[in-house]
Short mmCIF file of N, CA and C in Angstrom, two decimals:
data_model
loop_
_atom_site.label_atom_id
_atom_site.label_comp_id
_atom_site.label_asym_id
_atom_site.label_seq_id
_atom_site.Cartn_x
_atom_site.Cartn_y
_atom_site.Cartn_z
N MET A 143 1.72 25.48 -9.16
CA MET A 143 1.17 24.44 -9.30
C MET A 143 0.51 23.85 -7.94
N ARG A 144 -1.10 23.45 -8.02
CA ARG A 144 -1.65 22.98 -7.16
C ARG A 144 -1.62 21.52 -7.06
N LEU A 145 -1.52 20.80 -6.04
CA LEU A 145 -1.62 19.28 -6.09
C LEU A 145 -3.05 18.94 -5.96
N ILE A 146 -3.38 17.86 -6.46
CA ILE A 146 -4.79 17.22 -6.41
C ILE A 146 -4.86 16.23 -5.42
N TYR A 147 -5.83 16.52 -4.65
CA TYR A 147 -6.20 15.49 -3.54
C TYR A 147 -7.10 14.33 -4.13
N ASP A 148 -6.65 13.21 -3.61
CA ASP A 148 -7.36 11.97 -4.40
C ASP A 148 -7.93 11.19 -3.06
N PRO A 149 -9.18 11.22 -2.96
CA PRO A 149 -9.89 10.55 -1.84
C PRO A 149 -9.71 8.92 -1.77
N ARG A 150 -9.46 8.67 -3.15
CA ARG A 150 -9.32 7.15 -3.13
C ARG A 150 -8.12 6.46 -2.74
N ALA A 151 -7.00 7.44 -2.56
CA ALA A 151 -6.03 6.99 -1.83
C ALA A 151 -5.98 6.68 -0.51
N GLU A 152 -7.00 7.31 0.12
CA GLU A 152 -7.09 7.18 1.67
C GLU A 152 -7.27 5.84 1.92
N ARG A 153 -6.80 5.71 3.08
CA ARG A 153 -7.31 4.21 3.99
C ARG A 153 -6.89 4.67 5.31
N ARG A 154 -8.08 4.03 6.34
CA ARG A 154 -7.79 4.14 7.84
C ARG A 154 -6.85 3.41 8.30
N ILE A 155 -6.01 3.76 9.12
CA ILE A 155 -5.08 3.02 9.77
C ILE A 155 -5.55 2.68 11.18
N ALA A 156 -5.63 1.53 11.61
CA ALA A 156 -6.08 1.07 12.83
C ALA A 156 -5.40 0.82 13.90
N ALA A 157 -3.99 0.51 13.75
CA ALA A 157 -2.89 0.06 14.32
C ALA A 157 -1.55 0.77 14.29
N PRO A 158 -0.75 1.11 15.00
CA PRO A 158 0.32 1.90 14.71
C PRO A 158 1.43 1.20 13.93
N GLY A 159 1.12 -0.28 13.99
CA GLY A 159 2.24 -0.84 13.00
C GLY A 159 1.94 -0.59 11.47
N GLU A 160 0.43 -0.45 11.33
CA GLU A 160 0.09 -0.25 9.77
C GLU A 160 0.55 0.95 9.14
N PHE A 161 1.22 1.96 10.02
CA PHE A 161 1.76 3.03 9.43
C PHE A 161 3.05 2.85 8.46
N GLY A 162 3.74 1.58 8.77
CA GLY A 162 4.99 1.33 8.11
C GLY A 162 6.18 2.00 8.75
N ARG A 163 7.28 2.06 7.91
CA ARG A 163 8.38 2.76 8.22
C ARG A 163 8.09 4.28 7.98
N VAL A 164 8.20 5.17 9.32
CA VAL A 164 7.91 6.70 8.78
C VAL A 164 9.08 7.33 9.14
N ALA A 165 9.44 8.32 8.32
CA ALA A 165 10.52 9.51 8.54
C ALA A 165 10.24 10.44 9.11
N VAL A 166 10.58 11.08 10.13
CA VAL A 166 10.08 12.30 10.68
C VAL A 166 11.18 13.43 10.16
N LEU A 167 10.61 14.25 9.18
CA LEU A 167 11.84 15.22 8.66
C LEU A 167 11.62 16.63 9.56
N TYR A 168 12.85 16.79 10.09
CA TYR A 168 13.15 17.82 11.12
C TYR A 168 14.46 18.46 10.63
N GLY A 169 14.68 19.64 11.38
CA GLY A 169 16.05 20.23 11.31
C GLY A 169 16.06 21.11 10.11
N GLY A 170 16.46 20.64 8.86
CA GLY A 170 16.78 21.38 7.61
C GLY A 170 17.63 22.86 7.73
N ASP A 171 17.68 23.65 6.97
CA ASP A 171 18.61 24.71 7.04
C ASP A 171 17.93 26.14 6.88
N SER A 172 16.70 26.12 7.25
CA SER A 172 15.98 27.57 7.43
C SER A 172 16.44 28.21 8.79
N SER A 173 15.96 29.25 8.91
CA SER A 173 16.20 30.22 10.16
C SER A 173 15.53 29.56 11.33
N GLU A 174 14.71 28.67 10.97
CA GLU A 174 13.70 27.87 12.15
C GLU A 174 14.39 26.47 12.60
N ARG A 175 15.64 26.02 11.98
CA ARG A 175 16.00 24.82 12.46
C ARG A 175 16.09 24.53 13.89
N GLU A 176 16.52 25.19 14.80
CA GLU A 176 16.17 24.79 16.13
C GLU A 176 14.95 24.67 16.68
N ILE A 177 13.99 25.21 16.41
CA ILE A 177 12.61 24.94 16.85
C ILE A 177 12.04 23.62 16.08
N SER A 178 12.56 23.54 14.92
CA SER A 178 12.09 22.28 14.11
C SER A 178 12.84 20.90 14.70
N LEU A 179 14.01 21.10 15.07
CA LEU A 179 14.57 19.99 16.00
C LEU A 179 13.81 19.79 17.11
N LEU A 180 13.59 20.70 17.69
CA LEU A 180 12.62 20.53 19.06
C LEU A 180 11.49 19.84 18.84
N SER A 181 10.52 20.23 18.04
CA SER A 181 9.36 19.61 17.67
C SER A 181 9.39 18.27 16.92
N GLY A 182 10.43 18.22 15.98
CA GLY A 182 10.43 17.02 15.33
C GLY A 182 11.11 15.84 16.31
N ASN A 183 11.78 16.31 17.37
CA ASN A 183 12.15 15.03 18.31
C ASN A 183 10.85 14.92 19.21
N ALA A 184 10.32 15.85 19.47
CA ALA A 184 8.93 15.48 20.21
C ALA A 184 8.17 14.58 19.50
N VAL A 185 7.76 14.88 18.17
CA VAL A 185 7.00 14.12 17.20
C VAL A 185 7.48 12.66 17.22
N LEU A 186 8.80 12.39 17.18
CA LEU A 186 9.57 11.16 16.91
C LEU A 186 9.41 10.32 18.25
N GLU A 187 9.47 11.13 19.35
CA GLU A 187 9.36 10.55 20.66
C GLU A 187 7.74 9.93 20.81
N GLY A 188 6.95 10.88 20.51
CA GLY A 188 5.40 10.34 20.48
C GLY A 188 5.25 9.39 19.61
N LEU A 189 5.48 9.40 18.50
CA LEU A 189 5.26 8.14 17.56
C LEU A 189 5.81 6.89 18.18
N ARG A 190 7.24 6.89 18.37
CA ARG A 190 7.63 5.67 19.00
C ARG A 190 7.16 5.24 20.34
N ARG A 191 6.86 6.13 21.24
CA ARG A 191 5.95 5.72 22.47
C ARG A 191 4.72 5.05 22.08
N ARG A 192 3.87 5.47 20.78
CA ARG A 192 2.79 4.80 20.57
C ARG A 192 2.96 3.65 19.69
N GLY A 193 4.18 3.28 19.51
CA GLY A 193 4.67 1.98 18.62
C GLY A 193 4.66 2.20 17.09
N VAL A 194 4.84 3.27 16.90
CA VAL A 194 5.04 3.62 15.27
C VAL A 194 6.70 3.42 14.98
N ASP A 195 7.05 2.77 13.82
CA ASP A 195 8.38 2.62 13.39
C ASP A 195 8.94 3.78 12.82
N ALA A 196 9.33 4.96 13.70
CA ALA A 196 9.56 6.35 13.40
C ALA A 196 11.04 6.26 13.57
N HIS A 197 11.62 7.26 12.50
CA HIS A 197 13.06 7.41 12.49
C HIS A 197 13.26 8.99 12.05
N PRO A 198 14.53 9.30 12.51
CA PRO A 198 14.68 11.03 12.36
C PRO A 198 15.24 11.07 10.83
N PHE A 199 15.11 12.17 10.22
CA PHE A 199 15.49 12.56 9.05
C PHE A 199 15.63 13.91 8.76
N ASP A 200 16.97 14.23 8.77
CA ASP A 200 17.39 15.68 8.29
C ASP A 200 17.78 16.14 7.08
N PRO A 201 16.87 16.54 6.31
CA PRO A 201 17.03 16.64 4.87
C PRO A 201 18.38 17.64 4.90
N ARG A 202 18.88 18.62 5.49
CA ARG A 202 19.89 19.07 5.63
C ARG A 202 21.30 18.19 5.37
N ASP A 203 21.25 17.03 5.75
CA ASP A 203 22.33 16.13 5.97
C ASP A 203 21.95 14.87 5.22
N ARG A 204 20.89 14.74 4.58
CA ARG A 204 20.66 13.60 3.67
C ARG A 204 19.77 13.97 2.33
N PRO A 205 20.08 13.31 1.32
CA PRO A 205 19.19 13.44 0.35
C PRO A 205 17.63 13.04 0.28
N LEU A 206 16.77 13.68 -0.20
CA LEU A 206 15.28 13.32 -0.20
C LEU A 206 15.23 11.95 -0.61
N ASP A 207 15.72 11.77 -1.97
CA ASP A 207 15.45 10.27 -2.67
C ASP A 207 15.94 9.16 -1.61
N GLU A 208 16.48 9.31 -0.57
CA GLU A 208 16.53 8.10 0.45
C GLU A 208 15.17 7.90 1.13
N LEU A 209 14.24 8.78 1.12
CA LEU A 209 12.98 8.40 1.55
C LEU A 209 12.51 7.31 0.77
N SER A 210 12.91 7.29 -0.59
CA SER A 210 12.25 5.98 -1.39
C SER A 210 13.21 4.83 -1.10
N SER A 211 14.59 5.10 -1.43
CA SER A 211 15.28 4.08 -1.59
C SER A 211 15.60 3.41 -0.15
N LYS A 212 15.33 3.95 0.98
CA LYS A 212 15.22 3.40 2.30
C LYS A 212 14.13 2.84 2.68
N ARG A 213 12.92 3.09 1.86
CA ARG A 213 11.67 2.41 1.96
C ARG A 213 10.68 3.01 3.10
N PHE A 214 10.78 4.38 3.15
CA PHE A 214 9.72 4.72 4.21
C PHE A 214 8.45 4.84 3.55
N ALA A 215 7.56 4.44 4.45
CA ALA A 215 6.23 4.25 3.82
C ALA A 215 5.41 5.64 4.01
N ARG A 216 6.03 6.54 4.62
CA ARG A 216 5.34 7.80 4.71
C ARG A 216 6.15 8.79 5.59
N VAL A 217 5.97 10.23 5.45
CA VAL A 217 6.72 11.06 6.32
C VAL A 217 5.99 11.99 7.22
N TRP A 218 6.40 12.32 8.37
CA TRP A 218 5.80 13.40 8.95
C TRP A 218 6.60 14.53 9.02
N ILE A 219 6.14 15.76 8.60
CA ILE A 219 6.90 16.97 8.17
C ILE A 219 6.90 17.92 9.64
N ALA A 220 8.03 17.87 10.21
CA ALA A 220 8.19 18.84 11.39
C ALA A 220 9.50 19.83 11.09
N LEU A 221 9.59 20.16 9.68
CA LEU A 221 10.25 21.29 9.13
C LEU A 221 9.60 22.51 9.22
N HIS A 222 10.16 23.55 9.76
CA HIS A 222 9.65 24.92 9.71
C HIS A 222 10.02 25.91 8.82
N GLY A 223 9.37 27.04 8.45
CA GLY A 223 9.94 28.04 7.52
C GLY A 223 10.14 27.56 6.34
N PRO A 224 10.96 28.37 5.49
CA PRO A 224 10.99 28.14 4.10
C PRO A 224 11.55 26.64 3.75
N GLY A 225 10.89 26.16 2.78
CA GLY A 225 11.11 24.62 2.38
C GLY A 225 10.50 23.72 3.01
N GLY A 226 9.82 23.94 4.25
CA GLY A 226 8.95 22.98 4.93
C GLY A 226 7.49 23.33 5.14
N GLU A 227 7.23 24.68 5.15
CA GLU A 227 5.96 24.97 5.26
C GLU A 227 5.42 25.89 3.93
N ASP A 228 6.42 26.01 2.91
CA ASP A 228 5.82 26.77 1.66
C ASP A 228 5.41 25.86 0.45
N GLY A 229 5.40 24.54 0.82
CA GLY A 229 5.01 23.69 -0.55
C GLY A 229 6.05 23.09 -1.09
N THR A 230 7.26 23.68 -1.02
CA THR A 230 8.34 23.12 -1.75
C THR A 230 8.78 21.72 -1.38
N LEU A 231 8.87 21.29 -0.13
CA LEU A 231 8.93 19.71 0.47
C LEU A 231 7.74 18.91 0.00
N GLN A 232 6.49 19.47 0.16
CA GLN A 232 5.38 18.67 -0.17
C GLN A 232 5.38 18.33 -1.85
N GLY A 233 5.78 19.38 -2.57
CA GLY A 233 6.01 19.15 -4.17
C GLY A 233 6.95 17.90 -4.25
N ALA A 234 8.03 17.99 -3.56
CA ALA A 234 9.43 16.75 -3.80
C ALA A 234 8.80 15.49 -3.42
N LEU A 235 7.90 15.71 -2.18
CA LEU A 235 7.20 14.25 -1.94
C LEU A 235 6.37 13.78 -2.74
N GLU A 236 5.32 14.68 -3.22
CA GLU A 236 4.49 14.35 -4.46
C GLU A 236 5.10 13.89 -5.54
N TYR A 237 6.21 14.24 -6.12
CA TYR A 237 7.15 13.71 -7.11
C TYR A 237 7.79 12.27 -6.73
N LEU A 238 8.18 12.11 -5.61
CA LEU A 238 8.79 11.01 -5.17
C LEU A 238 7.99 9.71 -4.71
N GLY A 239 6.60 9.97 -4.83
CA GLY A 239 5.57 9.32 -4.64
C GLY A 239 5.43 8.66 -2.88
N VAL A 240 6.04 9.67 -1.74
CA VAL A 240 6.02 9.54 -0.71
C VAL A 240 4.79 10.10 0.12
N PRO A 241 3.86 9.53 0.70
CA PRO A 241 2.67 10.18 1.42
C PRO A 241 3.35 10.93 2.77
N TYR A 242 2.64 11.98 2.89
CA TYR A 242 3.10 12.95 4.15
C TYR A 242 1.53 13.08 4.81
N MET A 243 1.97 13.26 6.26
CA MET A 243 0.67 13.57 7.16
C MET A 243 0.72 15.01 7.52
N LYS A 244 0.62 16.08 6.58
CA LYS A 244 0.49 17.50 7.00
C LYS A 244 -0.50 18.34 6.02
N PRO A 245 -0.96 19.06 6.32
CA PRO A 245 -2.00 19.71 5.42
C PRO A 245 -1.33 20.19 4.20
N ALA A 246 -1.91 20.31 3.07
CA ALA A 246 -1.15 20.48 1.81
C ALA A 246 -0.53 21.96 1.77
N THR A 247 -1.13 23.03 2.11
CA THR A 247 -0.70 24.41 1.78
C THR A 247 -0.48 25.38 3.16
N GLN A 248 -0.77 24.69 4.33
CA GLN A 248 -0.58 25.60 5.53
C GLN A 248 0.24 25.14 6.35
N GLY A 249 0.97 25.92 7.10
CA GLY A 249 1.87 25.80 8.24
C GLY A 249 1.56 26.07 9.49
N SER A 250 2.28 25.77 10.46
CA SER A 250 2.13 25.92 11.98
C SER A 250 0.48 25.33 12.30
N SER A 251 -0.25 26.15 12.79
CA SER A 251 -1.56 26.01 13.26
C SER A 251 -2.61 26.93 12.43
N VAL A 252 -2.04 27.36 11.28
CA VAL A 252 -3.07 28.19 10.36
C VAL A 252 -4.40 27.38 10.18
N GLY A 253 -5.54 27.86 10.21
CA GLY A 253 -6.81 27.25 10.01
C GLY A 253 -7.14 26.17 11.15
N MET A 254 -6.42 25.80 12.14
CA MET A 254 -6.63 25.03 13.03
C MET A 254 -7.45 25.54 14.16
N SER A 255 -8.65 24.55 14.51
CA SER A 255 -9.44 25.09 15.72
C SER A 255 -9.67 23.65 16.65
N LYS A 256 -9.49 24.11 18.12
CA LYS A 256 -9.75 22.96 19.06
C LYS A 256 -11.13 23.06 19.45
N VAL A 257 -11.90 21.88 19.05
CA VAL A 257 -13.45 22.15 19.31
C VAL A 257 -13.42 21.00 20.57
N GLU A 258 -14.24 21.65 21.63
CA GLU A 258 -14.66 20.85 22.79
C GLU A 258 -15.97 20.46 22.85
N ARG A 259 -17.04 21.01 21.94
CA ARG A 259 -18.23 20.59 22.09
C ARG A 259 -18.62 20.10 20.61
N ALA A 260 -19.59 19.36 20.23
CA ALA A 260 -19.85 19.13 18.87
C ALA A 260 -20.68 20.35 18.32
N ALA A 261 -21.40 20.90 19.09
CA ALA A 261 -21.97 22.27 18.51
C ALA A 261 -20.97 23.49 18.06
N ASP A 262 -19.64 23.10 18.27
CA ASP A 262 -18.74 23.96 17.71
C ASP A 262 -18.17 23.53 16.47
N LEU A 263 -18.31 22.37 16.09
CA LEU A 263 -17.72 21.88 14.82
C LEU A 263 -18.19 22.63 13.61
N PRO A 264 -19.36 22.84 13.34
CA PRO A 264 -19.41 23.75 12.03
C PRO A 264 -18.55 24.96 11.86
N ALA A 265 -18.56 25.51 12.92
CA ALA A 265 -17.88 26.80 12.93
C ALA A 265 -16.45 26.60 12.59
N ALA A 266 -15.89 25.61 13.15
CA ALA A 266 -14.29 25.30 13.12
C ALA A 266 -14.13 24.72 11.68
N TYR A 267 -15.29 24.10 11.12
CA TYR A 267 -15.08 23.46 9.54
C TYR A 267 -15.02 24.87 8.74
N ALA A 268 -15.86 25.73 9.01
CA ALA A 268 -15.98 26.74 8.19
C ALA A 268 -14.54 27.53 8.17
N VAL A 269 -13.98 27.76 9.27
CA VAL A 269 -12.90 28.46 9.29
C VAL A 269 -11.55 27.78 8.44
N ALA A 270 -11.60 26.21 8.62
CA ALA A 270 -10.45 25.60 7.87
C ALA A 270 -10.78 25.72 6.38
N ALA A 271 -12.05 25.53 6.00
CA ALA A 271 -12.79 25.33 4.62
C ALA A 271 -12.11 26.57 4.07
N LYS A 272 -12.07 27.50 4.57
CA LYS A 272 -11.69 29.10 3.73
C LYS A 272 -10.23 28.97 3.12
N LEU A 273 -9.45 28.04 3.94
CA LEU A 273 -8.22 27.88 3.71
C LEU A 273 -7.76 26.84 2.72
N GLU A 274 -8.44 25.76 2.96
CA GLU A 274 -8.16 24.46 2.06
C GLU A 274 -9.31 23.76 1.62
N PRO A 275 -9.48 23.11 0.60
CA PRO A 275 -10.72 22.40 0.42
C PRO A 275 -11.05 20.97 0.91
N LEU A 276 -9.89 20.55 1.46
CA LEU A 276 -9.89 19.36 2.38
C LEU A 276 -9.64 19.58 3.59
N VAL A 277 -10.71 19.18 4.47
CA VAL A 277 -10.50 19.48 5.98
C VAL A 277 -10.84 18.21 6.58
N PHE A 278 -9.80 18.17 7.58
CA PHE A 278 -9.79 16.84 8.52
C PHE A 278 -10.21 17.18 10.08
N ALA A 279 -10.55 16.25 10.68
CA ALA A 279 -10.70 16.35 12.28
C ALA A 279 -9.94 15.06 12.92
N GLU A 280 -9.33 15.32 14.04
CA GLU A 280 -8.66 14.20 14.60
C GLU A 280 -8.85 14.74 16.06
N ALA A 281 -8.80 13.40 16.66
CA ALA A 281 -8.97 13.69 18.33
C ALA A 281 -7.66 14.15 18.83
N TRP A 282 -7.97 15.16 20.12
CA TRP A 282 -7.48 15.90 20.66
C TRP A 282 -6.26 15.18 21.39
N ILE A 283 -5.06 14.94 21.39
CA ILE A 283 -4.03 14.17 22.35
C ILE A 283 -3.52 15.12 23.40
N PRO A 284 -4.01 15.32 24.74
CA PRO A 284 -3.15 16.21 25.53
C PRO A 284 -1.61 15.70 26.04
N GLY A 285 -0.92 16.80 26.20
CA GLY A 285 0.40 16.15 26.63
C GLY A 285 1.44 17.42 26.08
N PRO A 286 2.61 17.36 26.50
CA PRO A 286 3.35 18.54 25.96
C PRO A 286 3.83 18.22 24.89
#
């Protein structure tokens, strides 16, 4: 099953408080749990530092339906490996009606390009568009 992107559901968020309550999904029970905990904690720290109301959420220890019952507005997926990068989790989130900020079918940095000059943007877009019909660009934020 391929989920359908609906551009009408998009809205631009201008301030960290507008994200609402964000769950950072990390850990899990795959063989990549330890790296997921590291990257998830880094994401959690970065979001909080920017003023986002972010909370840790380990689906190994908590049922996914808590995302709805605890009124999370959206989730950031920092799960690695099976369950986090294979579309399984994204399907469950779609079913629950909880938005997520991760490309629908790719994991890690597949299809991602760092563009330093405007002239390089068309080539980067072409690489990403080979994998997904929806391509997005965002500002590069330097740091660990």
